[in-house]
Short mmCIF file of C-alpha atoms and ligand atoms in Angstrom, two decimals:
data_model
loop_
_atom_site.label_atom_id
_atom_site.label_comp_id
_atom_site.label_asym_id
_atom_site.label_seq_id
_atom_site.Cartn_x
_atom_site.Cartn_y
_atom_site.Cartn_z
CA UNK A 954 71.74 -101.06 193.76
CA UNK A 955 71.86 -97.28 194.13
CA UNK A 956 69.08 -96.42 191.62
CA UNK A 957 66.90 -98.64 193.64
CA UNK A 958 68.24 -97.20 196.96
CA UNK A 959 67.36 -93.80 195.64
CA UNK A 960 63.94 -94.88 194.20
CA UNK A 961 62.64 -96.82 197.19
CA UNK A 962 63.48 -93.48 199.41
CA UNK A 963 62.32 -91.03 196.71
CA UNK A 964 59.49 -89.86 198.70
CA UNK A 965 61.40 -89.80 201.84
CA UNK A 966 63.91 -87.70 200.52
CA UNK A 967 61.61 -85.40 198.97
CA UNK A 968 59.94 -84.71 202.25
CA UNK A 969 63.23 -84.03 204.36
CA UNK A 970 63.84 -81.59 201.07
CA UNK A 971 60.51 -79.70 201.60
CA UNK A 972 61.17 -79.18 205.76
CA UNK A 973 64.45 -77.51 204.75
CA UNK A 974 62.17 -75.27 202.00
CA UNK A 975 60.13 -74.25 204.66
CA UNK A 976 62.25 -72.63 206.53
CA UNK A 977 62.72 -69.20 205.02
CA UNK A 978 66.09 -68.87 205.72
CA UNK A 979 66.90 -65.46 203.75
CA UNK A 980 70.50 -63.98 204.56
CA UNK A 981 69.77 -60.58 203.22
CA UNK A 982 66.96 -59.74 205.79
CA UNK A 983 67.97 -59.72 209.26
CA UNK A 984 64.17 -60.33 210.48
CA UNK A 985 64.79 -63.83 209.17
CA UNK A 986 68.31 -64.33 211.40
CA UNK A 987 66.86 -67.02 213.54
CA UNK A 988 65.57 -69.03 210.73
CA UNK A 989 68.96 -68.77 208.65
CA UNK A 990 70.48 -70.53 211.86
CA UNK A 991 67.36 -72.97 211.80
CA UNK A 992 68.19 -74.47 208.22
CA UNK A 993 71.92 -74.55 209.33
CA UNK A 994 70.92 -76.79 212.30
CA UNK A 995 68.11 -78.92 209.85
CA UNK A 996 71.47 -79.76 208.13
CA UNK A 997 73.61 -80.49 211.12
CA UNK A 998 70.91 -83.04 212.17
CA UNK A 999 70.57 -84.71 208.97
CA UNK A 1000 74.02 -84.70 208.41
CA UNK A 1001 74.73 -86.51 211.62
CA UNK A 1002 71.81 -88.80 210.82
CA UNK A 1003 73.14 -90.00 207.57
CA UNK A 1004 75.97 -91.06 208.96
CA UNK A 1005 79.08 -88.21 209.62
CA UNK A 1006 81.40 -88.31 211.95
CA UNK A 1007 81.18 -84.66 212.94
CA UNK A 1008 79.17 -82.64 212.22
CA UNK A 1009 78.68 -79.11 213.66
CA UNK A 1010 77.68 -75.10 213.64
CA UNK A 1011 80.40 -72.87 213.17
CA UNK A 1012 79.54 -69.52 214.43
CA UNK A 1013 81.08 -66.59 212.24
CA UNK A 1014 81.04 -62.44 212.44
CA UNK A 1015 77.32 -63.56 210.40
CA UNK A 1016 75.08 -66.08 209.73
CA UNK A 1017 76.69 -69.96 210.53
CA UNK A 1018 78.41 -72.00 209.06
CA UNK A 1019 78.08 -75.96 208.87
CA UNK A 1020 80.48 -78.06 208.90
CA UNK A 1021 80.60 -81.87 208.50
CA UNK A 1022 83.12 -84.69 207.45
CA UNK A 1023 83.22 -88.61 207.45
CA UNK A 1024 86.75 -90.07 206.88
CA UNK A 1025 87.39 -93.36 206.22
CA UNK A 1026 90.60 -93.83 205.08
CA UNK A 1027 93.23 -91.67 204.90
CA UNK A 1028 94.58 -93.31 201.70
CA UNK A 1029 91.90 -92.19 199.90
CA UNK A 1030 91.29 -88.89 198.15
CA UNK A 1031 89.13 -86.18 199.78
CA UNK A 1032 86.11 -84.36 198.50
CA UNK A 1033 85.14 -81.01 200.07
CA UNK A 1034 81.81 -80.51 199.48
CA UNK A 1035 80.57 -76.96 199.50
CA UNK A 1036 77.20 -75.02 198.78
CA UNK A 1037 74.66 -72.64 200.37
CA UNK A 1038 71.75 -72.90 202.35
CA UNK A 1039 70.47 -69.25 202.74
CA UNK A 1040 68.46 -67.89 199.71
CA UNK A 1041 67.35 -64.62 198.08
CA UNK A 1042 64.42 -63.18 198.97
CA UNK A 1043 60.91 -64.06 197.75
CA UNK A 1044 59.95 -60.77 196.65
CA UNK A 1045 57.85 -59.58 194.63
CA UNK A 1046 55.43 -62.18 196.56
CA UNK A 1047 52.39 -61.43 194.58
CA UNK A 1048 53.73 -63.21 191.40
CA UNK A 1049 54.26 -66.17 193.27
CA UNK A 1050 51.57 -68.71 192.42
CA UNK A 1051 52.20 -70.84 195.17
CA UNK A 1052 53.71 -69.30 198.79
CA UNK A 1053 57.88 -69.21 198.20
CA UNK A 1054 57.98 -71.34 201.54
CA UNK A 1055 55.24 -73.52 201.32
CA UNK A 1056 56.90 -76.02 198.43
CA UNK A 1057 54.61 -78.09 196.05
CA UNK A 1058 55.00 -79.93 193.37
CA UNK A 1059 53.37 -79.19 190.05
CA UNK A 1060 54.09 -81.49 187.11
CA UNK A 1061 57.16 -83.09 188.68
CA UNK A 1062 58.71 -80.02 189.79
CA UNK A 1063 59.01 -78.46 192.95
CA UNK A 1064 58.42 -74.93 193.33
CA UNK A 1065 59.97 -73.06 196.58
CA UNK A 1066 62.44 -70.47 197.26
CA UNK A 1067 65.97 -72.00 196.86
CA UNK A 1068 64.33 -75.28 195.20
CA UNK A 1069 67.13 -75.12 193.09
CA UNK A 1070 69.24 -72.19 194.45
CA UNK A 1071 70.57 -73.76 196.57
CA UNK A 1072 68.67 -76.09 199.15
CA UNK A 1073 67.65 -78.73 196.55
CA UNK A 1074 71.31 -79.54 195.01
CA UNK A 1075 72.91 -78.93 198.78
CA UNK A 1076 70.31 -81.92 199.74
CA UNK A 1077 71.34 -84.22 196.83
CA UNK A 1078 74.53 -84.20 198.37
CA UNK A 1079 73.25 -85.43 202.01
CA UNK A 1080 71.19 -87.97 200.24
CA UNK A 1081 74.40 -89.18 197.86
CA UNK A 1082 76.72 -88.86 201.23
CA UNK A 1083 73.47 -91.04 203.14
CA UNK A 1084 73.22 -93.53 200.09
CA UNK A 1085 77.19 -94.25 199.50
CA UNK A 1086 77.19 -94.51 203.57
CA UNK A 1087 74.47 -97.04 203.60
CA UNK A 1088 75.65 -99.07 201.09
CA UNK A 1089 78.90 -99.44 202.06
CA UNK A 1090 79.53 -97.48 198.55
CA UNK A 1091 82.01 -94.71 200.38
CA UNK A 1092 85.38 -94.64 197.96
CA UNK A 1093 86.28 -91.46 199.33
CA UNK A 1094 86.57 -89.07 202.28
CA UNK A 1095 83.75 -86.66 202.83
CA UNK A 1096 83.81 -83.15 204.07
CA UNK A 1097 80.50 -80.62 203.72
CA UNK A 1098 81.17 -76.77 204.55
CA UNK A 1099 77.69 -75.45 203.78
CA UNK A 1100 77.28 -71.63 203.80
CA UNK A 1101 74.78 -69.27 204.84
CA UNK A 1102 75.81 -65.74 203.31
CA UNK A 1103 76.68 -67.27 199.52
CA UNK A 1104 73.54 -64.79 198.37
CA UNK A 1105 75.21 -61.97 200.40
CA UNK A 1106 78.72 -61.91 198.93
CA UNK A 1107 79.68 -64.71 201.28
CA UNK A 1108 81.72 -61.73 203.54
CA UNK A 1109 82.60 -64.32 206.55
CA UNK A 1110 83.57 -67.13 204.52
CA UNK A 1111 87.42 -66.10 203.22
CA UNK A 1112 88.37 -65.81 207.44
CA UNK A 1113 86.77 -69.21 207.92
CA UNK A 1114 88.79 -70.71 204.90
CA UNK A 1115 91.45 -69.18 206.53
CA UNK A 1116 91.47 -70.24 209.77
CA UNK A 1117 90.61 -73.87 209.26
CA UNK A 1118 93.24 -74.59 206.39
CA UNK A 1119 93.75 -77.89 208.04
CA UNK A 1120 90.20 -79.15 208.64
CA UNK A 1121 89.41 -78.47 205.13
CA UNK A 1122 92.38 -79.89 203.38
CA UNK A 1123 90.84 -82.03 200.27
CA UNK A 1124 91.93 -82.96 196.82
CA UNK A 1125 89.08 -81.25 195.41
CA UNK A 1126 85.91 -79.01 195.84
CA UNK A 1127 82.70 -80.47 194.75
CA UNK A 1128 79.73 -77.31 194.09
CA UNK A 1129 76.17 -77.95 192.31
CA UNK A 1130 75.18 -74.39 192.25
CA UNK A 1131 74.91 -74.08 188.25
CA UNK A 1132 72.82 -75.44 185.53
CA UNK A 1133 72.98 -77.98 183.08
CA UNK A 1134 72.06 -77.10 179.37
CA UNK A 1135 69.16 -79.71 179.84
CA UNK A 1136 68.15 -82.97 180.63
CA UNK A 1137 69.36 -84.12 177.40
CA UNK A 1138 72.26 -82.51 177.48
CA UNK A 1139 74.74 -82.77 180.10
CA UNK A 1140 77.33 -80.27 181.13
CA UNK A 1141 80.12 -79.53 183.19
CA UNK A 1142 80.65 -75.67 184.58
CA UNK A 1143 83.83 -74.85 183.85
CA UNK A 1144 83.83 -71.02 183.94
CA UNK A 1145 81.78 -68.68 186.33
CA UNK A 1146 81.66 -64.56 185.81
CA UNK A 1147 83.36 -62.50 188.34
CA UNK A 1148 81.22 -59.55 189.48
CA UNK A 1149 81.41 -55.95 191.27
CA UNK A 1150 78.14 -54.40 192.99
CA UNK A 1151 77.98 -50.99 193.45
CA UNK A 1152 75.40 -48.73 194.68
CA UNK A 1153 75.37 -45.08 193.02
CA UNK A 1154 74.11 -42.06 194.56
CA UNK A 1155 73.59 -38.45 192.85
CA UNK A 1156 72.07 -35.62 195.03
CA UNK A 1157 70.98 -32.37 193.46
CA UNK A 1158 69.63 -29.48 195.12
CA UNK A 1159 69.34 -29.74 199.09
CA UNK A 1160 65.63 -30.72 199.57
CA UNK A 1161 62.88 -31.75 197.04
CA UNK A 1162 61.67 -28.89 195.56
CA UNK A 1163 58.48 -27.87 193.42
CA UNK A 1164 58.64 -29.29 190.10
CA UNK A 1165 57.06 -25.98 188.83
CA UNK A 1166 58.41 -23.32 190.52
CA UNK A 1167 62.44 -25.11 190.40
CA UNK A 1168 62.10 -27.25 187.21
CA UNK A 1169 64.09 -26.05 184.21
CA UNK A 1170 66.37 -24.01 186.40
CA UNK A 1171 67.56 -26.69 188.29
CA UNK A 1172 69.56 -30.28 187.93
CA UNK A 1173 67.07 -32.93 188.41
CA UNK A 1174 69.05 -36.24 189.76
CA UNK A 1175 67.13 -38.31 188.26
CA UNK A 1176 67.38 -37.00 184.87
CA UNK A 1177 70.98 -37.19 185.33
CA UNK A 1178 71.29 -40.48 186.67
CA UNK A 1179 69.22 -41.95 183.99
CA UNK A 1180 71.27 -40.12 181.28
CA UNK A 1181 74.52 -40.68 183.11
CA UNK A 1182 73.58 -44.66 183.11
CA UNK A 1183 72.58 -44.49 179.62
CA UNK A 1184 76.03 -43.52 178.40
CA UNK A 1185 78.05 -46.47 180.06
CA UNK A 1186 77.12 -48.32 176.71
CA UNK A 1187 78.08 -47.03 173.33
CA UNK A 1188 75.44 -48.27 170.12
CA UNK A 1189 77.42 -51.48 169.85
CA UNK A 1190 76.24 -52.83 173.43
CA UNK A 1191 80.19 -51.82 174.32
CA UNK A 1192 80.55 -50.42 177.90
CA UNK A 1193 82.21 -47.20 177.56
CA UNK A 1194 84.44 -47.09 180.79
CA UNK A 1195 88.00 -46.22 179.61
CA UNK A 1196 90.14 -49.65 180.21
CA UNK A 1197 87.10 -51.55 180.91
CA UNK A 1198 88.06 -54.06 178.66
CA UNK A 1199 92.02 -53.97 178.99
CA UNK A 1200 92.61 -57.27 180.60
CA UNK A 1201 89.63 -59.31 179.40
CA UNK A 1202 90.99 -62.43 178.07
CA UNK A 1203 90.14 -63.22 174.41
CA UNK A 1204 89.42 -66.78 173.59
CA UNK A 1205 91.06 -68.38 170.47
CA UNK A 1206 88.52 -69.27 167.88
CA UNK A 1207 88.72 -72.90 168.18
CA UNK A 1208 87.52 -72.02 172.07
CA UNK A 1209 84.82 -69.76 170.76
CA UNK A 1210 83.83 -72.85 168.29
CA UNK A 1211 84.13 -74.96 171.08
CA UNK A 1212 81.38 -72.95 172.93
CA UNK A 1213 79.09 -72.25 170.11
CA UNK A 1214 78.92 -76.10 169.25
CA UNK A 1215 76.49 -75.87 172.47
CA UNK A 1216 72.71 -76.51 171.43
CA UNK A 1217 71.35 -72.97 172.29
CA UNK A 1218 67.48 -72.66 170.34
CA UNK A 1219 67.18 -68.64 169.65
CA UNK A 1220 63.16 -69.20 169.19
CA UNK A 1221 62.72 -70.81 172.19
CA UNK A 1222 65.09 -68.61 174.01
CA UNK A 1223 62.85 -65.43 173.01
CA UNK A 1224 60.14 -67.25 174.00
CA UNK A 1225 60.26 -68.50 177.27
CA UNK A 1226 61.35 -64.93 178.19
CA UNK A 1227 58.30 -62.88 176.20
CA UNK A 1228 60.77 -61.15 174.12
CA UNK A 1229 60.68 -59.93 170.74
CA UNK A 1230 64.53 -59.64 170.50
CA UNK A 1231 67.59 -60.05 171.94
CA UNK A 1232 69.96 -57.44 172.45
CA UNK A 1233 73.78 -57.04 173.20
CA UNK A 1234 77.88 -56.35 172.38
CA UNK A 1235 78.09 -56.68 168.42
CA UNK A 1236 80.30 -59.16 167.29
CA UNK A 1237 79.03 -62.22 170.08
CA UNK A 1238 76.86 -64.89 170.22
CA UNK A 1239 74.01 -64.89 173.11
CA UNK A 1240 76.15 -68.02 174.48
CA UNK A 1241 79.33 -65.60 174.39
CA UNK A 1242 77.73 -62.39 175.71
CA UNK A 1243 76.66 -64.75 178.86
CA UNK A 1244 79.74 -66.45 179.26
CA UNK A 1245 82.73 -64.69 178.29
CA UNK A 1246 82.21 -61.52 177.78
CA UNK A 1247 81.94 -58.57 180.59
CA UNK A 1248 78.33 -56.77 180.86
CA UNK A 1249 77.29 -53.79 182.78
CA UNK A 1250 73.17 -53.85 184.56
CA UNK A 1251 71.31 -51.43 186.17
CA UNK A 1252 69.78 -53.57 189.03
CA UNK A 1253 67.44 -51.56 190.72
CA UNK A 1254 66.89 -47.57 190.47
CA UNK A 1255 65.04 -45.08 192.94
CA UNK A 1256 64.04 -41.83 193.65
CA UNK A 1257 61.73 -38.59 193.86
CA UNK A 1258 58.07 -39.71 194.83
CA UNK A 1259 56.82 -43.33 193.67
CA UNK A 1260 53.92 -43.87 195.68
CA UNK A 1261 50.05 -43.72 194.17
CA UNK A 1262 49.03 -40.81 191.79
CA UNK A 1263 50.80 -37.94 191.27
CA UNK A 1264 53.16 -35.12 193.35
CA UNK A 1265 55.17 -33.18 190.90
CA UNK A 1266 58.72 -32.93 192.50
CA UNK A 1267 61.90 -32.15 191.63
CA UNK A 1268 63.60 -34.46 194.40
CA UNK A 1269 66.79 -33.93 195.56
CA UNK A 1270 68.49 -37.70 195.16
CA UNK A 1271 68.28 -40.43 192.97
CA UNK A 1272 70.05 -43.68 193.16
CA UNK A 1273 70.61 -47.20 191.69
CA UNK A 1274 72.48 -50.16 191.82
CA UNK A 1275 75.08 -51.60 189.25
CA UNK A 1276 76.10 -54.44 188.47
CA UNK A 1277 78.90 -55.56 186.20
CA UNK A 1278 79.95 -59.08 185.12
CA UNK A 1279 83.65 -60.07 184.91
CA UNK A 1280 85.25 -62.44 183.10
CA UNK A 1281 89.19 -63.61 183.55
CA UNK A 1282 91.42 -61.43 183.42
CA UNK A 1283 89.36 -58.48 184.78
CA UNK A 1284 89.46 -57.76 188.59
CA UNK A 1285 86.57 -56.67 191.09
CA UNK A 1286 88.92 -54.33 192.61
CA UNK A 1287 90.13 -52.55 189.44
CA UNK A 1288 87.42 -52.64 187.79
CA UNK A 1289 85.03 -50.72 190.70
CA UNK A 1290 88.26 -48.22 190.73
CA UNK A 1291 87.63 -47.73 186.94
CA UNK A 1292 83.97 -47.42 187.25
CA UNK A 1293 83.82 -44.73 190.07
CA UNK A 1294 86.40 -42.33 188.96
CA UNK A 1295 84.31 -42.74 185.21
CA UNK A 1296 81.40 -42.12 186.84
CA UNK A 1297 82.75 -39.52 188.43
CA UNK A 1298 84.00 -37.90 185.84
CA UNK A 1299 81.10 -37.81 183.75
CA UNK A 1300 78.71 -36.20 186.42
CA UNK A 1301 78.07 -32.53 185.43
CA UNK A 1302 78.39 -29.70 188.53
CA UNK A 1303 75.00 -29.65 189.21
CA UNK A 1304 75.32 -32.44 190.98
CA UNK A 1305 77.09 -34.81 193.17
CA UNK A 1306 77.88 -38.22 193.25
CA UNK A 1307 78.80 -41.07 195.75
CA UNK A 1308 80.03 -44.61 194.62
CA UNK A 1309 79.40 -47.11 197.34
CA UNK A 1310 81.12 -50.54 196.28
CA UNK A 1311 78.51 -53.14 198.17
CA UNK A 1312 80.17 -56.50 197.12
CA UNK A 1313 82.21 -58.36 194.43
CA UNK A 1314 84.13 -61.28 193.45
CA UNK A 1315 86.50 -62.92 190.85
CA UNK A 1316 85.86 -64.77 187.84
CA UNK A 1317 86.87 -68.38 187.71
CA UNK A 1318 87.99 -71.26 184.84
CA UNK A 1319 87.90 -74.83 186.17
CA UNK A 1320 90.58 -77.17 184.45
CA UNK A 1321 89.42 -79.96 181.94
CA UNK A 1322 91.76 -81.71 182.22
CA UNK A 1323 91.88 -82.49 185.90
CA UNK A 1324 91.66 -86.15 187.14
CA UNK A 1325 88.46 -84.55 189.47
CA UNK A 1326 86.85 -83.33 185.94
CA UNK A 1327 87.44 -86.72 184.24
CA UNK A 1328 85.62 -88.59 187.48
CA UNK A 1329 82.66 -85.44 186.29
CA UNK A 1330 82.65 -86.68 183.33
CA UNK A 1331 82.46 -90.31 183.43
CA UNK A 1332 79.62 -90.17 186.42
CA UNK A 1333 77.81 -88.37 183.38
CA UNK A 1334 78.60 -90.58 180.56
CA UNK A 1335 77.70 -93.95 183.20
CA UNK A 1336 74.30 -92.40 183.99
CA UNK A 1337 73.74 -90.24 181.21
CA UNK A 1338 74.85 -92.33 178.52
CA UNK A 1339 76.35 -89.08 177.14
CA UNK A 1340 79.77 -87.04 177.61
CA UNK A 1341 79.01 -83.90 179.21
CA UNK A 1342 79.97 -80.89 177.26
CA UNK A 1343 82.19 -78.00 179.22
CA UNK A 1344 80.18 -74.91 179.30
CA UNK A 1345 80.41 -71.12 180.87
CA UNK A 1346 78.01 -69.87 182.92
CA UNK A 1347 77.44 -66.45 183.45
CA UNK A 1348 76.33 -66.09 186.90
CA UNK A 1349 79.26 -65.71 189.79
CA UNK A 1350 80.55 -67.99 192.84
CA UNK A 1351 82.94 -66.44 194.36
CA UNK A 1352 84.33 -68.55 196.63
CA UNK A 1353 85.97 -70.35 193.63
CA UNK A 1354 88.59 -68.28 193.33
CA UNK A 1355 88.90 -67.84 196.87
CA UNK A 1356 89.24 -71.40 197.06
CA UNK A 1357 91.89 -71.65 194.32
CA UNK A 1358 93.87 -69.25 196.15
CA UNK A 1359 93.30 -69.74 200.11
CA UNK A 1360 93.43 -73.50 199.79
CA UNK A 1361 95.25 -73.98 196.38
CA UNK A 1362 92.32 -76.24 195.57
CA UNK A 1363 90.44 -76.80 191.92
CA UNK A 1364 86.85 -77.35 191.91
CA UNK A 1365 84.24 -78.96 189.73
CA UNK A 1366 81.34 -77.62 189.26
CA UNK A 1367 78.75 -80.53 188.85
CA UNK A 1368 74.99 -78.33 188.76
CA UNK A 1369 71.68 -79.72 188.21
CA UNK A 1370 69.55 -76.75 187.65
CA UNK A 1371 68.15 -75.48 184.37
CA UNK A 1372 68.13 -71.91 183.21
CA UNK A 1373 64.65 -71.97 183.31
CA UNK A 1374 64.60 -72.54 187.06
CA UNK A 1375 64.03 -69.28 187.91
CA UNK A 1376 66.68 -68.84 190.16
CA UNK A 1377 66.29 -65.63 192.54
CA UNK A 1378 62.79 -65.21 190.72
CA UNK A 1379 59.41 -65.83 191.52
CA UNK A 1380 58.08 -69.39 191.22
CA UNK A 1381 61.62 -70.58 191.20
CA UNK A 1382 61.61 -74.43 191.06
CA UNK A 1383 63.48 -77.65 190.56
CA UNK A 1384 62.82 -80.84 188.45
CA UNK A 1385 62.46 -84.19 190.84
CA UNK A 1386 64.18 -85.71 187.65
CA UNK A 1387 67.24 -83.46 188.16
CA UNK A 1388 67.37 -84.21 192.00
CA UNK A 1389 67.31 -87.67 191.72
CA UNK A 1390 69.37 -88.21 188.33
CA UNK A 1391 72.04 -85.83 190.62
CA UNK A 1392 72.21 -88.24 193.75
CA UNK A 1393 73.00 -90.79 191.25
CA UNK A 1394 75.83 -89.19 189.22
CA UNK A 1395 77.09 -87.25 192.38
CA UNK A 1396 77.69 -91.17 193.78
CA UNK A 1397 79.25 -92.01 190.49
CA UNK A 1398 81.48 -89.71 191.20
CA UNK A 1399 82.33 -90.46 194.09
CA UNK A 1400 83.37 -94.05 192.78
CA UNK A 1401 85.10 -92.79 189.51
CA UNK A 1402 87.33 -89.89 191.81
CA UNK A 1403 88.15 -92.67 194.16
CA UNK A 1404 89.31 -95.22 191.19
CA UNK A 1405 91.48 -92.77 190.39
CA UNK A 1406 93.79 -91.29 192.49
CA UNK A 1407 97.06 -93.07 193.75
N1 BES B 2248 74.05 -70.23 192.25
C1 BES B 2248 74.20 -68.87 191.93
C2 BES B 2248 75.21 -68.60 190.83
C3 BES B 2248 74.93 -69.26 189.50
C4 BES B 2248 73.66 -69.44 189.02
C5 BES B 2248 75.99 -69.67 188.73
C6 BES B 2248 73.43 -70.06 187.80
C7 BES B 2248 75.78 -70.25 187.51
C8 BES B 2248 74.49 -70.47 187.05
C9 BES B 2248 74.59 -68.11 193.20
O1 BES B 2248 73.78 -68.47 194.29
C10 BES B 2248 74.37 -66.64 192.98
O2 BES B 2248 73.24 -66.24 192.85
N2 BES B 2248 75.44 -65.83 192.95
C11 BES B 2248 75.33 -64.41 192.87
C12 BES B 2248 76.58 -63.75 193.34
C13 BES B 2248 76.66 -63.47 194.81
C14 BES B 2248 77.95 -62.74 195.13
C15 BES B 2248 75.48 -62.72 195.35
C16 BES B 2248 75.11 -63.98 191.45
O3 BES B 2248 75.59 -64.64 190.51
O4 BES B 2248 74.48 -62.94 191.27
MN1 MN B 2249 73.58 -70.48 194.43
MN1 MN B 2250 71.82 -67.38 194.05
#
């Protein structure tokens, strides 16, 4: 009854889908305010259309916030669905192959900007919530707080939690915002990396100055910056920050086994990526240095003169942003404390240096052995045919924790994307077998969580 509800509607859905791709909503770049508060409205409407009681904008210090819910019984458990509608920015544009916010599909996969990240699994939800409400299939109560400033460090969201402790009181969070290992494979996300954002600045002399007539007398920041970067790992891929590593948890080697037993193809891996070899901390396995173990990235680094040909300068600042990846037990606070006074302290005179901390969150373990991860689970083995395997991912969701702790709520984290989506890349897409094979388990969930509680 549901497959064929979601089949005959497959192309209707996949239309509503590609209205809400259009509109560019990208938090980070306030030219694009008005259409961040479009897609929030898109949803309100569609929300209300499939069949919510209540579904609304709610204005925050940033971009909006929507809110929904349809309760039908207050017997029954409650699912608070949450995800993000804004998306990272298209650039670099010219590798796109098709425009970022003109979607298209190209051998049964849809290519936009937030395909996968997160429009596309936000909108298996609606359909799911649309399907269920159509059907008569609802087992559970439904409530949707959708985001619009996830890809910013989701700064407005922890007041909103906050202040609507009530509205939002559920049994559990629902989130597809991670990938599966593949279509073959099924997985559950039950760890996500914490993470602390920082922007570094070093300034040398007080102007640029001629590279001819100054250099060799004089610190050149980018010189420094580079080396100064350089050193935060040692020759074992170790990050050198004193107490870097003092609270990271160390998994028991049945957990590590556990983890390993993952399929994870090293040949393919290189490949899709155009690498030769992988690098990283001795002593892990690629599946462990993305999931459990903290890392340290130069994101982006600038300075002196980078426009066409040449101007030999000695400029006066260079800068970069770092990133580095947490993992329980390690905090974003202490661990951008530990990283500034380091970097501090390994700056010679010649120059200064500012840390600016831009944004950060907590890591985050889901239980197994919750009654919401067993309703996961059996959704995957009724429409998989196969028992989903727990698995870390390495990228971060903040709110998790936030969630844990403001609303003393678990969540599972039931993602449909690949790894090969190319997430916050160009040409990021999203398989029409993932969005579709999604509304279905995310309904089988639905009936499984509501089986089993009380
Ligand atoms: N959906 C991603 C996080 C993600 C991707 C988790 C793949 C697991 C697998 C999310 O939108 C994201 O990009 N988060 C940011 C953090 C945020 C604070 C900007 C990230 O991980 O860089
Ligand atoms: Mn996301
Ligand atoms: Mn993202």
């Amino acid at each position: 009854m549901i497959k064929e509800y979601i089949q005959t509607n497959r192309q209707r859905f996949l239309d509503e889908l590609f209205e809400l791709l259009r509109i560019p909503s990208v938090s980070a770049d306030s030219r694009h305010k008005a259409d961040v508060r479009k897609a929030a409205e898109y949803l309100v409407q569609k929300l209300k259309a499939a069949g919510a009681d209540k579904a609304t904008l709610c204005e925050t210090a940033g971009h909006p916030i929507v809110y929904a819910e349809k309760l039908v019984n207050p017997a029954l458990p409650t699912v608070l669905v949450y995800g993000h509608y804004d998306v990272q920015p298209p650039d670099p544009l010219n590798l796109w192959t098709s425009p970022p916010f003109e979607p298209v599909v190209k051998d049964e996969k849809i290519y936009a900007r937030g395909a996968c990240d997160d429009k596309g699994q936000v909108y298996m939800h609606l359909k799911a919530f649309e399907a269920m409400m159509h059907l008569n299939l609802l087992t559970c109560n439904i409530k949707f707080m959708i985001e619009g400033e996830e890809e910013v460090g989701s700064d407005n969201l922890g007041t909103f939690v906050k202040e609507n402790r009530a509205m939002l009181k559920a049994d559990v969070i629902l989130i597809s915002d991670t990938s599966l290992i593949s279509l073959s494979t099924p997985s559950i996300t039950v760890g996500l990396r914490g993470l602390s954002y920082l922007e570094v600045e070093v300034t040398g002399p007080n102007r640029d100055l001629h590279s001819g007539v100054y250099g060799g007398a004089v610190a050149n920041p980018i010189n420094i910056l580079s080396k100064m970067i350089a050193s935060l790992h040692d020759e074992n891929g170790r990050i050198t920050i004193p107490g870097f590593y003092d609270k990271v948890a160390e998994l028991t080697a049945n957990e590590r086994e556990a983890l390993n037993r993952a399929p994870f193809q090293l040949d393919t891996y290189k490949k899709e990526l155009a690498i030769a070899e992988i690098q990283g901390e001795k002593g892990y396995t690629t599946l462990e240095r993305t999931g459990i173990r903290p890392t340290l990235d130069c994101n982006g680094i600038w300075g002196g003169y980078t426009g066409e040909g040449a101007k030999t300068v000695l400029p006066s600042k260079a800068s970069a942003k770092i990133s580095m990846r947490l993992v329980p037990n390690q905090s974003n606070h202490e661990i951008t404390e530990l990283f500034t006074k380091h970097f501090k302290s390994i700056a010679p005179n010649s120059v200064k240096v500012k840390v600016t901390a831009l944004h950060g969150g907590e890591p985050a373990v889901t239980p197994t052995n919750s009654r919401a991860y067993a309703a996961a689970s059996s959704a995957f083995e009724e429409v998989w045919g196969k028992t989903p395997i727990p698995t870390r991912d390495g990228g971060s969701i903040p709110i998790v924790s936030l969630f844990k702790k403001e609303l003393g709520l678990d969540t599972v984290l039931m993602g449909f994307g690949l790894d090969s989506d190319a997430i916050h890349s160009p040409n990021e897409h999203y398989g029409i077998k993932n969005f579709m094979v999604g509304i279905e388990t995310i309904v089988a969930f639905y009936k499984h969580f509501g089986k089993v509680v009380n």
